[in-house]
Amino acid sequence: MRPIEYFISAHAGRKGKADTALRTAESGYLTRKLCDASQEVIIREHDCGTEKYVTFTKQETELKGDNFYTVISGRVLTEDVVDKKKNVILGKDDLLDKENVQLLQDMGVEEVKVRTPLVCYSISGICQKCYGTDLSTRRIVEVGVPVGIIAAQSIGEPSTQLTLNTFHEGGVAK
């Protein structure tokens, strides 16, 4: 290794250590603030009783670059889904689990009205029906789960990982 290569490598090592210390501190602070802001967001009850809903349409969802059936998966219906003969296929308050979403896809349903945390009337927190499925268990979320903290950590952890990109530069010029 030539002396200039040694100095470049040493500089990159020191830069990486300094960046790690400074950037992870900032990211950790962001995570802490997110946790502080969302610590009260807990699944408090089974049903808040809201009649409000959000309508998802296949056309709008796919215009945004998302898959319609993936977006509605894990949510709770606010009205019956009927076929062309007016037969009820899925009822109000049915959970759109994997099988029900597949049924909607097979039928070619392109619009559903579902509950989301955005329309929840729960006084302090969110109800089970508005939250929907726990992504770790693929079942309806349990009462008492601190979903706010889970969401904050789910944002904070990747942001910390993204700040550590200087490890992969190795002193090479950009």
PDB file of C-alpha atoms in Angstrom:
ATOM      1  CA  MET A   1       0.000   0.000   0.000  1.00  0.00           C
ATOM      2  CA  ARG A   2       1.388   3.365  -0.990  1.00  0.00           C
ATOM      3  CA  PRO A   3       1.471   6.182   1.593  1.00  0.00           C
ATOM      4  CA  ILE A   4      -1.289   8.166  -0.157  1.00  0.00           C
ATOM      5  CA  GLU A   5      -3.570   5.092  -0.148  1.00  0.00           C
ATOM      6  CA  TYR A   6      -2.855   4.626   3.559  1.00  0.00           C
ATOM      7  CA  PHE A   7      -3.854   8.228   4.326  1.00  0.00           C
ATOM      8  CA  ILE A   8      -7.035   7.999   2.239  1.00  0.00           C
ATOM      9  CA  SER A   9      -7.990   4.791   4.008  1.00  0.00           C
ATOM     10  CA  ALA A  10      -7.223   6.258   7.437  1.00  0.00           C
ATOM     11  CA  HIS A  11      -9.302   9.356   6.630  1.00  0.00           C
ATOM     12  CA  ALA A  12     -12.254   7.217   5.504  1.00  0.00           C
ATOM     13  CA  GLY A  13     -12.054   5.195   8.716  1.00  0.00           C
ATOM     14  CA  ARG A  14     -12.062   8.301  10.904  1.00  0.00           C
ATOM     15  CA  LYS A  15     -14.866   9.869   8.848  1.00  0.00           C
ATOM     16  CA  GLY A  16     -16.929   6.712   9.204  1.00  0.00           C
ATOM     17  CA  LYS A  17     -16.512   6.674  12.986  1.00  0.00           C
ATOM     18  CA  ALA A  18     -17.402  10.363  13.328  1.00  0.00           C
ATOM     19  CA  ASP A  19     -20.418  10.049  11.011  1.00  0.00           C
ATOM     20  CA  THR A  20     -21.633   7.006  12.904  1.00  0.00           C
ATOM     21  CA  ALA A  21     -21.459   8.797  16.230  1.00  0.00           C
ATOM     22  CA  LEU A  22     -23.135  11.980  15.010  1.00  0.00           C
ATOM     23  CA  ARG A  23     -25.760  10.560  12.668  1.00  0.00           C
ATOM     24  CA  THR A  24     -26.947   7.738  14.899  1.00  0.00           C
ATOM     25  CA  ALA A  25     -27.403  10.259  17.693  1.00  0.00           C
ATOM     26  CA  GLU A  26     -29.675  12.369  15.476  1.00  0.00           C
ATOM     27  CA  SER A  27     -31.608   9.338  14.290  1.00  0.00           C
ATOM     28  CA  GLY A  28     -31.924   8.049  17.847  1.00  0.00           C
ATOM     29  CA  TYR A  29     -33.283  11.415  18.915  1.00  0.00           C
ATOM     30  CA  LEU A  30     -35.887  11.259  16.131  1.00  0.00           C
ATOM     31  CA  THR A  31     -36.917   7.770  17.255  1.00  0.00           C
ATOM     32  CA  ARG A  32     -37.171   8.920  20.865  1.00  0.00           C
ATOM     33  CA  LYS A  33     -39.368  11.872  19.887  1.00  0.00           C
ATOM     34  CA  LEU A  34     -41.608   9.646  17.749  1.00  0.00           C
ATOM     35  CA  CYS A  35     -41.976   7.238  20.684  1.00  0.00           C
ATOM     36  CA  ASP A  36     -42.793  10.098  23.051  1.00  0.00           C
ATOM     37  CA  ALA A  37     -45.430  11.460  20.669  1.00  0.00           C
ATOM     38  CA  SER A  38     -47.094   8.116  20.016  1.00  0.00           C
ATOM     39  CA  GLN A  39     -46.822   6.291  23.340  1.00  0.00           C
ATOM     40  CA  GLU A  40     -50.510   6.840  24.117  1.00  0.00           C
ATOM     41  CA  VAL A  41     -51.653   5.243  20.865  1.00  0.00           C
ATOM     42  CA  ILE A  42     -52.765   1.862  22.179  1.00  0.00           C
ATOM     43  CA  ILE A  43     -55.530  -0.501  21.094  1.00  0.00           C
ATOM     44  CA  ARG A  44     -58.097   0.461  23.753  1.00  0.00           C
ATOM     45  CA  GLU A  45     -61.340  -1.268  22.785  1.00  0.00           C
ATOM     46  CA  HIS A  46     -62.984  -3.711  20.406  1.00  0.00           C
ATOM     47  CA  ASP A  47     -65.193  -1.261  18.515  1.00  0.00           C
ATOM     48  CA  CYS A  48     -65.441   2.534  18.726  1.00  0.00           C
ATOM     49  CA  GLY A  49     -68.771   2.528  16.881  1.00  0.00           C
ATOM     50  CA  THR A  50     -67.788   4.878  14.083  1.00  0.00           C
ATOM     51  CA  GLU A  51     -69.888   4.884  10.950  1.00  0.00           C
ATOM     52  CA  LYS A  52     -67.174   6.670   8.972  1.00  0.00           C
ATOM     53  CA  TYR A  53     -65.033   4.897   6.438  1.00  0.00           C
ATOM     54  CA  VAL A  54     -62.473   5.333   3.695  1.00  0.00           C
ATOM     55  CA  THR A  55     -63.290   4.190   0.181  1.00  0.00           C
ATOM     56  CA  PHE A  56     -60.529   2.434  -1.723  1.00  0.00           C
ATOM     57  CA  THR A  57     -60.908   2.019  -5.454  1.00  0.00           C
ATOM     58  CA  LYS A  58     -58.733  -0.135  -7.643  1.00  0.00           C
ATOM     59  CA  GLN A  59     -58.217   2.641 -10.198  1.00  0.00           C
ATOM     60  CA  GLU A  60     -57.058   5.289  -7.677  1.00  0.00           C
ATOM     61  CA  THR A  61     -54.912   2.852  -5.732  1.00  0.00           C
ATOM     62  CA  GLU A  62     -53.101   1.571  -8.794  1.00  0.00           C
ATOM     63  CA  LEU A  63     -52.689   5.115 -10.115  1.00  0.00           C
ATOM     64  CA  LYS A  64     -50.575   5.726  -6.998  1.00  0.00           C
ATOM     65  CA  GLY A  65     -48.479   2.676  -7.830  1.00  0.00           C
ATOM     66  CA  ASP A  66     -49.930   0.381  -5.150  1.00  0.00           C
ATOM     67  CA  ASN A  67     -51.694  -2.952  -5.491  1.00  0.00           C
ATOM     68  CA  PHE A  68     -55.381  -2.523  -4.592  1.00  0.00           C
ATOM     69  CA  TYR A  69     -55.740  -5.957  -2.998  1.00  0.00           C
ATOM     70  CA  THR A  70     -52.595  -5.531  -0.901  1.00  0.00           C
ATOM     71  CA  VAL A  71     -53.765  -2.126   0.364  1.00  0.00           C
ATOM     72  CA  ILE A  72     -57.170  -3.402   1.521  1.00  0.00           C
ATOM     73  CA  SER A  73     -55.760  -6.562   3.095  1.00  0.00           C
ATOM     74  CA  GLY A  74     -56.093  -6.596   6.878  1.00  0.00           C
ATOM     75  CA  ARG A  75     -58.868  -4.013   7.060  1.00  0.00           C
ATOM     76  CA  VAL A  76     -62.485  -4.322   8.257  1.00  0.00           C
ATOM     77  CA  LEU A  77     -65.423  -3.705   5.894  1.00  0.00           C
ATOM     78  CA  THR A  78     -67.999  -1.042   6.754  1.00  0.00           C
ATOM     79  CA  GLU A  79     -70.687  -2.336   4.411  1.00  0.00           C
ATOM     80  CA  ASP A  80     -71.671  -5.561   2.706  1.00  0.00           C
ATOM     81  CA  VAL A  81     -69.984  -6.558  -0.525  1.00  0.00           C
ATOM     82  CA  VAL A  82     -72.550  -7.942  -2.951  1.00  0.00           C
ATOM     83  CA  ASP A  83     -72.279  -9.655  -6.301  1.00  0.00           C
ATOM     84  CA  LYS A  84     -74.186  -8.693  -9.458  1.00  0.00           C
ATOM     85  CA  LYS A  85     -77.228 -10.689  -8.284  1.00  0.00           C
ATOM     86  CA  LYS A  86     -77.273  -8.735  -4.986  1.00  0.00           C
ATOM     87  CA  ASN A  87     -76.127 -11.760  -2.963  1.00  0.00           C
ATOM     88  CA  VAL A  88     -74.018 -10.816   0.059  1.00  0.00           C
ATOM     89  CA  ILE A  89     -70.501 -12.157  -0.462  1.00  0.00           C
ATOM     90  CA  LEU A  90     -68.824 -10.489   2.522  1.00  0.00           C
ATOM     91  CA  GLY A  91     -70.689  -8.775   5.331  1.00  0.00           C
ATOM     92  CA  LYS A  92     -70.238  -5.562   7.236  1.00  0.00           C
ATOM     93  CA  ASP A  93     -67.496  -5.934   9.898  1.00  0.00           C
ATOM     94  CA  ASP A  94     -65.821  -8.837   8.052  1.00  0.00           C
ATOM     95  CA  LEU A  95     -62.033  -8.826   8.194  1.00  0.00           C
ATOM     96  CA  LEU A  96     -60.328  -8.758   4.809  1.00  0.00           C
ATOM     97  CA  ASP A  97     -57.924 -11.608   5.477  1.00  0.00           C
ATOM     98  CA  LYS A  98     -56.020 -13.495   2.783  1.00  0.00           C
ATOM     99  CA  GLU A  99     -58.979 -15.692   1.807  1.00  0.00           C
ATOM    100  CA  ASN A 100     -61.494 -12.830   1.692  1.00  0.00           C
ATOM    101  CA  VAL A 101     -59.154 -10.645  -0.371  1.00  0.00           C
ATOM    102  CA  GLN A 102     -58.670 -13.548  -2.796  1.00  0.00           C
ATOM    103  CA  LEU A 103     -62.470 -13.882  -3.028  1.00  0.00           C
ATOM    104  CA  LEU A 104     -62.778 -10.160  -3.852  1.00  0.00           C
ATOM    105  CA  GLN A 105     -60.035 -10.488  -6.438  1.00  0.00           C
ATOM    106  CA  ASP A 106     -61.702 -13.511  -8.061  1.00  0.00           C
ATOM    107  CA  MET A 107     -65.011 -11.605  -8.213  1.00  0.00           C
ATOM    108  CA  GLY A 108     -63.323  -8.553  -9.737  1.00  0.00           C
ATOM    109  CA  VAL A 109     -64.398  -6.165  -6.957  1.00  0.00           C
ATOM    110  CA  GLU A 110     -62.829  -2.767  -7.602  1.00  0.00           C
ATOM    111  CA  GLU A 111     -64.168  -0.682  -4.686  1.00  0.00           C
ATOM    112  CA  VAL A 112     -64.515  -1.311  -0.953  1.00  0.00           C
ATOM    113  CA  LYS A 113     -65.358   0.837   2.047  1.00  0.00           C
ATOM    114  CA  VAL A 114     -63.200   0.044   5.064  1.00  0.00           C
ATOM    115  CA  ARG A 115     -62.347   1.363   8.498  1.00  0.00           C
ATOM    116  CA  THR A 116     -58.962   2.922   9.197  1.00  0.00           C
ATOM    117  CA  PRO A 117     -57.318   4.569  12.224  1.00  0.00           C
ATOM    118  CA  LEU A 118     -57.951   7.901  10.496  1.00  0.00           C
ATOM    119  CA  VAL A 119     -61.695   7.655  11.206  1.00  0.00           C
ATOM    120  CA  CYS A 120     -61.547   5.988  14.655  1.00  0.00           C
ATOM    121  CA  TYR A 121     -63.729   7.520  17.386  1.00  0.00           C
ATOM    122  CA  SER A 122     -61.905   5.838  20.276  1.00  0.00           C
ATOM    123  CA  ILE A 123     -61.314   8.451  22.987  1.00  0.00           C
ATOM    124  CA  SER A 124     -57.702   7.596  23.763  1.00  0.00           C
ATOM    125  CA  GLY A 125     -56.097   5.320  21.242  1.00  0.00           C
ATOM    126  CA  ILE A 126     -57.523   3.162  18.486  1.00  0.00           C
ATOM    127  CA  CYS A 127     -60.095   0.361  18.417  1.00  0.00           C
ATOM    128  CA  GLN A 128     -59.442  -3.112  17.022  1.00  0.00           C
ATOM    129  CA  LYS A 129     -61.804  -2.735  14.073  1.00  0.00           C
ATOM    130  CA  CYS A 130     -60.305   0.534  12.874  1.00  0.00           C
ATOM    131  CA  TYR A 131     -56.728  -0.745  13.229  1.00  0.00           C
ATOM    132  CA  GLY A 132     -57.303  -4.099  11.563  1.00  0.00           C
ATOM    133  CA  THR A 133     -54.695  -6.834  11.345  1.00  0.00           C
ATOM    134  CA  ASP A 134     -51.533  -7.112  13.395  1.00  0.00           C
ATOM    135  CA  LEU A 135     -48.889  -7.572  10.689  1.00  0.00           C
ATOM    136  CA  SER A 136     -46.774  -9.816  12.909  1.00  0.00           C
ATOM    137  CA  THR A 137     -49.566 -12.348  13.584  1.00  0.00           C
ATOM    138  CA  ARG A 138     -51.899 -11.754  10.599  1.00  0.00           C
ATOM    139  CA  ARG A 139     -54.832 -11.734  13.024  1.00  0.00           C
ATOM    140  CA  ILE A 140     -56.976  -8.913  14.357  1.00  0.00           C
ATOM    141  CA  VAL A 141     -54.821  -6.874  16.756  1.00  0.00           C
ATOM    142  CA  GLU A 142     -55.294  -7.561  20.475  1.00  0.00           C
ATOM    143  CA  VAL A 143     -56.573  -4.964  22.960  1.00  0.00           C
ATOM    144  CA  GLY A 144     -53.651  -3.426  24.839  1.00  0.00           C
ATOM    145  CA  VAL A 145     -51.072  -3.581  22.042  1.00  0.00           C
ATOM    146  CA  PRO A 146     -49.010  -0.351  21.955  1.00  0.00           C
ATOM    147  CA  VAL A 147     -49.291   0.239  18.210  1.00  0.00           C
ATOM    148  CA  GLY A 148     -47.924   3.796  18.454  1.00  0.00           C
ATOM    149  CA  ILE A 149     -44.611   2.634  19.894  1.00  0.00           C
ATOM    150  CA  ILE A 150     -44.406  -0.187  17.351  1.00  0.00           C
ATOM    151  CA  ALA A 151     -44.980   2.303  14.521  1.00  0.00           C
ATOM    152  CA  ALA A 152     -42.381   4.733  15.918  1.00  0.00           C
ATOM    153  CA  GLN A 153     -39.777   1.989  16.189  1.00  0.00           C
ATOM    154  CA  SER A 154     -40.657   0.743  12.710  1.00  0.00           C
ATOM    155  CA  ILE A 155     -39.806   4.186  11.360  1.00  0.00           C
ATOM    156  CA  GLY A 156     -36.807   4.830  13.605  1.00  0.00           C
ATOM    157  CA  GLU A 157     -34.891   1.592  13.040  1.00  0.00           C
ATOM    158  CA  PRO A 158     -34.628   1.877   9.237  1.00  0.00           C
ATOM    159  CA  SER A 159     -33.789   5.572   9.506  1.00  0.00           C
ATOM    160  CA  THR A 160     -30.870   4.672  11.767  1.00  0.00           C
ATOM    161  CA  GLN A 161     -29.712   2.055   9.267  1.00  0.00           C
ATOM    162  CA  LEU A 162     -29.913   4.586   6.443  1.00  0.00           C
ATOM    163  CA  THR A 163     -27.624   6.978   8.319  1.00  0.00           C
ATOM    164  CA  LEU A 164     -24.869   4.386   8.383  1.00  0.00           C
ATOM    165  CA  ASN A 165     -24.213   4.510   4.632  1.00  0.00           C
ATOM    166  CA  THR A 166     -20.672   5.902   5.106  1.00  0.00           C
ATOM    167  CA  PHE A 167     -19.428   2.427   6.035  1.00  0.00           C
ATOM    168  CA  HIS A 168     -19.717   1.363   2.429  1.00  0.00           C
ATOM    169  CA  GLU A 169     -17.792   4.219   0.868  1.00  0.00           C
ATOM    170  CA  GLY A 170     -14.331   3.060   1.970  1.00  0.00           C
ATOM    171  CA  GLY A 171     -12.572   6.319   1.074  1.00  0.00           C
ATOM    172  CA  VAL A 172     -13.360   6.043  -2.600  1.00  0.00           C
ATOM    173  CA  ALA A 173     -14.008   9.320  -4.401  1.00  0.00           C
ATOM    174  CA  LYS A 174     -17.552   9.913  -5.606  1.00  0.00           C
TER     175      LYS A 174
END
